[in-house]
mmCIF file of C-alpha atoms in Angstrom:
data_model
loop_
_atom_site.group_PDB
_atom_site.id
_atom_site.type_symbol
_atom_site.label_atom_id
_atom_site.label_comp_id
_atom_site.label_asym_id
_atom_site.label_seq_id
_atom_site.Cartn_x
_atom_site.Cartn_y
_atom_site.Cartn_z
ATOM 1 C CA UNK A 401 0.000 0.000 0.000
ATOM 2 C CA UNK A 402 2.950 2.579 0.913
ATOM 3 C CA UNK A 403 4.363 1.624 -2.449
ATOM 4 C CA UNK A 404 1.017 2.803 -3.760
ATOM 5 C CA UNK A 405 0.765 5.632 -2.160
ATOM 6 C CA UNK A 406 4.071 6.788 -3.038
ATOM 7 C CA UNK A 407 3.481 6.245 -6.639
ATOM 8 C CA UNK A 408 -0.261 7.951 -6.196
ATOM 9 C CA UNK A 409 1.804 10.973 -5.173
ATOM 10 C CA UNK A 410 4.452 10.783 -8.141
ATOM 11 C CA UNK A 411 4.273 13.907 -10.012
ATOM 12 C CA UNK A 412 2.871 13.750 -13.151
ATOM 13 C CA UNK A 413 5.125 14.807 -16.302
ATOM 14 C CA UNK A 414 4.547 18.149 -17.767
ATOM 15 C CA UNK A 415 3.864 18.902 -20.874
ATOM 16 C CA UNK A 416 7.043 19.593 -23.340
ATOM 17 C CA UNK A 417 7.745 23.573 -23.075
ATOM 18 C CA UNK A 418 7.891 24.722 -26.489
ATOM 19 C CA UNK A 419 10.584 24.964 -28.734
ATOM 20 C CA UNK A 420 12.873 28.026 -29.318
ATOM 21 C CA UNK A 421 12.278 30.330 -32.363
ATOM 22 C CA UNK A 422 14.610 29.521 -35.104
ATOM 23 C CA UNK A 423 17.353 32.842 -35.545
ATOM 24 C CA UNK A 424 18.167 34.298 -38.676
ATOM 25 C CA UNK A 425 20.652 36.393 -39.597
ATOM 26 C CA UNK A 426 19.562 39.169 -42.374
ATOM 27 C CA UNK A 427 21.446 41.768 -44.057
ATOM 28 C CA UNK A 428 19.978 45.193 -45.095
ATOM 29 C CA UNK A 429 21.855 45.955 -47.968
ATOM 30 C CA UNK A 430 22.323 48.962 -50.398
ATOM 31 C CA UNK A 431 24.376 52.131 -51.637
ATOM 32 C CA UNK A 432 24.999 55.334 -49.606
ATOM 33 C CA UNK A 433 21.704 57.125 -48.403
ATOM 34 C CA UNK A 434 19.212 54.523 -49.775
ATOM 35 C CA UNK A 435 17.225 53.939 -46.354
ATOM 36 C CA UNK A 436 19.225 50.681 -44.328
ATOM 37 C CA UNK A 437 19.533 52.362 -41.064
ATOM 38 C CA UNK A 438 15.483 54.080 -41.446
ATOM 39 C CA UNK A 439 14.741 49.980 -42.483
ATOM 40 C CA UNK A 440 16.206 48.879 -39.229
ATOM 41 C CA UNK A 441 14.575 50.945 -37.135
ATOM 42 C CA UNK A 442 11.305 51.191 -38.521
ATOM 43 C CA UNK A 443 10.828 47.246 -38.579
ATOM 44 C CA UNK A 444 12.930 46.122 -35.481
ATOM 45 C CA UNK A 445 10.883 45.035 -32.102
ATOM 46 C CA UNK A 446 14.016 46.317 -29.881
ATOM 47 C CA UNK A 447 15.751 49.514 -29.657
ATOM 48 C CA UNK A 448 18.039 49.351 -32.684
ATOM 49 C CA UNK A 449 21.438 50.089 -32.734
ATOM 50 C CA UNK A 450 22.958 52.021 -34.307
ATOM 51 C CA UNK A 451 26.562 53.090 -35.427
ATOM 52 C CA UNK A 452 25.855 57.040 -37.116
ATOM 53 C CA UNK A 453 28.373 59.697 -37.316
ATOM 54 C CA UNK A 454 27.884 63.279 -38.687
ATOM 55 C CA UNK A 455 29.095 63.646 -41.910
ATOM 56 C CA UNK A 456 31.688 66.110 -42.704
ATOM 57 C CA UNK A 457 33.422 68.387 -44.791
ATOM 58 C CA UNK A 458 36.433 66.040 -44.630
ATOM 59 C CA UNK A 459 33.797 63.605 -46.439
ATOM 60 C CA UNK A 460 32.648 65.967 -49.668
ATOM 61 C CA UNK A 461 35.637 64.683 -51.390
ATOM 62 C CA UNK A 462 34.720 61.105 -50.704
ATOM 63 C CA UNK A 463 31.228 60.613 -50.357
ATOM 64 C CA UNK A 464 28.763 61.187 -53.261
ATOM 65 C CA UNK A 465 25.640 63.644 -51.944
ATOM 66 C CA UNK A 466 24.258 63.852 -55.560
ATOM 67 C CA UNK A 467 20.365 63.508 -55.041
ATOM 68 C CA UNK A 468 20.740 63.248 -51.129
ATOM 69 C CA UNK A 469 21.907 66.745 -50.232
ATOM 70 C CA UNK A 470 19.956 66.578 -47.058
ATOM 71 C CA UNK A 471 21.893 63.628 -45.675
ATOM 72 C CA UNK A 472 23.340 64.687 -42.145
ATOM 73 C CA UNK A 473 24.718 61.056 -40.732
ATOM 74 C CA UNK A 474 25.925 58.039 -41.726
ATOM 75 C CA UNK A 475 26.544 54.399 -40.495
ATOM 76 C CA UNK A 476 29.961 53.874 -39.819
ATOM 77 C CA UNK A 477 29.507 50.214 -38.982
ATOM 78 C CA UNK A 478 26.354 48.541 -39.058
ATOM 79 C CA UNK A 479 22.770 48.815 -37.597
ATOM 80 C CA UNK A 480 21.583 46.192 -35.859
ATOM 81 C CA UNK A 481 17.345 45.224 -35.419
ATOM 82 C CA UNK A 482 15.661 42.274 -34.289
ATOM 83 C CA UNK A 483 11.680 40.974 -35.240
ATOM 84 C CA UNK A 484 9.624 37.816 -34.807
ATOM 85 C CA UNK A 485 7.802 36.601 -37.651
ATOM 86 C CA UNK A 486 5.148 34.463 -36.229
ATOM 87 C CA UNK A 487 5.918 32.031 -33.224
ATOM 88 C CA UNK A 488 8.877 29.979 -34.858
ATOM 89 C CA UNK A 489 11.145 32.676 -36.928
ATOM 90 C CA UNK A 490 13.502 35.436 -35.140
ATOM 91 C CA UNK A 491 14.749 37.520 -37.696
ATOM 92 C CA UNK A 492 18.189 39.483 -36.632
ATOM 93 C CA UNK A 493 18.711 42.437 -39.402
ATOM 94 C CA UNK A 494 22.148 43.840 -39.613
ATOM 95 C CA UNK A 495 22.524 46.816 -41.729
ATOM 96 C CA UNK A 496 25.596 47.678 -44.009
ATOM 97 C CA UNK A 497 27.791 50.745 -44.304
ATOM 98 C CA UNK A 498 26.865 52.174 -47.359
ATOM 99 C CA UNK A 499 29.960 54.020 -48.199
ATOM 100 C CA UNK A 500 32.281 52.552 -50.239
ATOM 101 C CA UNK A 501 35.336 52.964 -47.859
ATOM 102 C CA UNK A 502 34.084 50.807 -45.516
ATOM 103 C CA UNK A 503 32.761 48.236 -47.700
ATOM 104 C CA UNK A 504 35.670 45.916 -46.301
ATOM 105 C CA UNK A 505 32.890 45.023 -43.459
ATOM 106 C CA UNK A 506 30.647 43.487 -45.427
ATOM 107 C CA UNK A 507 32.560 40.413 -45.965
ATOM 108 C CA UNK A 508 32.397 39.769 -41.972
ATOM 109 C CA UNK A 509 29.016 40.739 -41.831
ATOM 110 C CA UNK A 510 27.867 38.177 -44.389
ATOM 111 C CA UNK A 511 29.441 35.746 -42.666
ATOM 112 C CA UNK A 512 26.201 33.520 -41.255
ATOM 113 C CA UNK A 513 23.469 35.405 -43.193
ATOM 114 C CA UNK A 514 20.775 33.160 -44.961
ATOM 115 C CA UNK A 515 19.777 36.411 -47.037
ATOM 116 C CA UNK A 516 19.679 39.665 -47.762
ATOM 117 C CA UNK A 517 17.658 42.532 -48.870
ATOM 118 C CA UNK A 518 19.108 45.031 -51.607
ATOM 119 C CA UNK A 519 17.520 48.501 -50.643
ATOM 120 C CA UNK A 520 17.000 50.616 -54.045
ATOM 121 C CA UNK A 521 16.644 54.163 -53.991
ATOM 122 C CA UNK A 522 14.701 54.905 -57.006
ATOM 123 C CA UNK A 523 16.617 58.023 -57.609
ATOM 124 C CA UNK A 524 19.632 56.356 -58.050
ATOM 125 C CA UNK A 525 19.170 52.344 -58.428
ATOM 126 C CA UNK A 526 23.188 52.569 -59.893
ATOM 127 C CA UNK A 527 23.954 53.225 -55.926
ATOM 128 C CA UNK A 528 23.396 49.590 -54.623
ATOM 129 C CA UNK A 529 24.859 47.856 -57.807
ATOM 130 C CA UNK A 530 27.818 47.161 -56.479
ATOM 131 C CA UNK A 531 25.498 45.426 -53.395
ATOM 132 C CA UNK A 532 23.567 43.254 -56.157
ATOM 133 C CA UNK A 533 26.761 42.169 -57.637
ATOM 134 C CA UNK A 534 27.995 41.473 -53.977
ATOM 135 C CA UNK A 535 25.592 38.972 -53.087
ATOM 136 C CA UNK A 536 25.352 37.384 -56.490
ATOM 137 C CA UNK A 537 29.148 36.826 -56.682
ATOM 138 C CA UNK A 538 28.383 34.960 -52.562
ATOM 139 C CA UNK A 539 25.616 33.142 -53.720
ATOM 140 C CA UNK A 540 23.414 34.744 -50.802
ATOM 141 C CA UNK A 541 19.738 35.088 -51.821
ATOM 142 C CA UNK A 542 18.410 38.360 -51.509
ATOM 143 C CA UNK A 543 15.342 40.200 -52.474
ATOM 144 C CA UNK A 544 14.932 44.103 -53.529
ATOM 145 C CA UNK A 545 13.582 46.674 -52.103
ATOM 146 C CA UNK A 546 12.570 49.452 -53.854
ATOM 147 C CA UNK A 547 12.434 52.636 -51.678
ATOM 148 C CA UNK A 548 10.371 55.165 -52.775
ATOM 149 C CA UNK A 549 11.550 58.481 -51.373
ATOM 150 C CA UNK A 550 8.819 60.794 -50.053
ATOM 151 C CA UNK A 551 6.383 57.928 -51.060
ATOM 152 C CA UNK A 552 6.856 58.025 -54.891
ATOM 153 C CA UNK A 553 7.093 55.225 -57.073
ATOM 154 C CA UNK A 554 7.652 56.645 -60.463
ATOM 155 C CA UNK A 555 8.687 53.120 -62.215
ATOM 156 C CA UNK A 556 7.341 49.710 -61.503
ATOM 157 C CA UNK A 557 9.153 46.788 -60.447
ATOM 158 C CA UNK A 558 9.425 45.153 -63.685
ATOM 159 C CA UNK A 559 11.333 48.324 -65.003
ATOM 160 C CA UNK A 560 13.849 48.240 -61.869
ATOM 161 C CA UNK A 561 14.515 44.474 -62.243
ATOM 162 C CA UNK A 562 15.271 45.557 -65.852
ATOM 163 C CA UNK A 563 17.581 48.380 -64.738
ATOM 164 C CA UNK A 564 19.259 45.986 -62.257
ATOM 165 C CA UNK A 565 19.983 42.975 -64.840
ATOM 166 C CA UNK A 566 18.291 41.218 -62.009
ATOM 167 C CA UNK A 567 17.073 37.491 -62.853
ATOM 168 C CA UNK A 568 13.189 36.185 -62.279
ATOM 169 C CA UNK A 569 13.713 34.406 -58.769
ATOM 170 C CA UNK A 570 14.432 37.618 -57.330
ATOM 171 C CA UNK A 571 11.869 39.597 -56.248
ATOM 172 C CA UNK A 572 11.508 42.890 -56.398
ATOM 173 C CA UNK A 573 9.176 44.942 -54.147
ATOM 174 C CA UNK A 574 8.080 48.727 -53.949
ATOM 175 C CA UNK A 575 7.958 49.955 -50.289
ATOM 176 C CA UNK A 576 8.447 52.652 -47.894
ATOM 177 C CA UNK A 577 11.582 51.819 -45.596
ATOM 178 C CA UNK A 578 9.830 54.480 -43.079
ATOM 179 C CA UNK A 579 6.726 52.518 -42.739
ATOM 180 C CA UNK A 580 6.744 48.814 -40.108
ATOM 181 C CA UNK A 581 4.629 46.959 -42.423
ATOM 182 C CA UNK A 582 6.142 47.936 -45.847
ATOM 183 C CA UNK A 583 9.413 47.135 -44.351
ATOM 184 C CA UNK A 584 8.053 44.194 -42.919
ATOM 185 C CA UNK A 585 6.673 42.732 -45.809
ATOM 186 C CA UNK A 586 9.900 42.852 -47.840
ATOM 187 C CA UNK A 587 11.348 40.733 -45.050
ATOM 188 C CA UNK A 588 8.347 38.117 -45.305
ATOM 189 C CA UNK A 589 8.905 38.188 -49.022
ATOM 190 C CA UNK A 590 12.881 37.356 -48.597
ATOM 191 C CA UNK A 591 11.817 34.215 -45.718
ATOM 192 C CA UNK A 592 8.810 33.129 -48.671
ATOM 193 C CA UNK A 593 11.628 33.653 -51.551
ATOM 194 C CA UNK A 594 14.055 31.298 -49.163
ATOM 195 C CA UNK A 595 11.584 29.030 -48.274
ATOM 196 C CA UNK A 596 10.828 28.286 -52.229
ATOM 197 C CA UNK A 597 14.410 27.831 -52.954
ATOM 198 C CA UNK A 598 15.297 25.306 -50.008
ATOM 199 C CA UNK A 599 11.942 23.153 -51.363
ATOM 200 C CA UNK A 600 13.030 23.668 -55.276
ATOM 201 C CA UNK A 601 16.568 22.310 -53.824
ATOM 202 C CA UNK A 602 14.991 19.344 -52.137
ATOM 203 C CA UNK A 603 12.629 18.384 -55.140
ATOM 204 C CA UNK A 604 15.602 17.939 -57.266
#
């Protein structure tokens, strides 16, 4: 009866505590001015860093301020965001230095990334070729994003992808890098665009 008892009292198992969200590492991607460090921080869930420095007149020489005149600050480093996407994806966003003196970081920030988005200022798509070529010549999937300044799209997608040599698995997406969800739903489109390759890979 003790023996009973004892295993009457025997707690019973819980149930299995659910599993970690998956991390992913994501780069935001692009030329000098074309909206990484406004991507970051409009999208991420946490207080974003961030790595800014005024720009100066020891700069003009350097840095190219045709069409973004207003342009105060610039990343130095990289930005760094985090977002969930539903209960099983952690996305962690790391944003490039767009000028081309400190493009030397981009080879340790890629290291890890499962993709990338190429931000596209529609003003001057030839900014972020050099970040197009970058992640073809890696073989890191990436997705554009097409940042309309001010809210204006003046050419579709089709006519960007065009401009950009850019091949039909990559997708390329107007948005506003200021708004949460427009910003957010280039991200989705990047995980959907990843997801399609990694079942296309297993298929064959």
């Amino acid at each position: 009866m003790a023996g009973s008892d004892r295993a009457a009292e025997a707690p019973t198992a819980h149930a299995s505590a659910p599993a970690a969200p998956e991390a992913v590492k994501i780069l935001i991607a692009g030329g000098f001015g074309v909206g990484k460090t406004t991507m970051v921080g409009s999208v991420s869930e946490i207080a974003p860093l961030r790595t800014e420095e005024p720009l100066t007149a020891a700069g003009l020489d350097v840095d190219d301020l045709a069409g973004i005149e207003e342009k105060r600050a610039t990343t130095v480093a990289l930005d760094f965001g985090r977002i969930t996407i539903g209960r099983e994806l952690v996305l962690y966003l790391f944003g490039t230095p767009g000028q081309q003196r400190f493009w030397f970081m981009w080879n340790d920030l890629a290291i890890g990334a499962l993709g990338a988005v190429v931000l596209v200022d529609v003003r001057r798509p030839e900014s972020s070729f050099a970040a197009v070529d970058f992640f073809e010549r890696r073989g890191i999937p990436f997705v554009v994003g097409v940042n309309g300044f001010h809210g204006r799209h003046p050419y579709p997608a089709e006519e960007i992808r065009e401009a950009l040599a850019l091949p039909e698995h990559v997708k390329v997406l107007l948005c506003d890098a200021r708004e949460r969800t427009s910003s957010r739903d280039v991200l989705v489109a990047l995980i959907d665009q990843l997801i399609d390759a990694a079942a296309g890979a297993a298929a064959s």
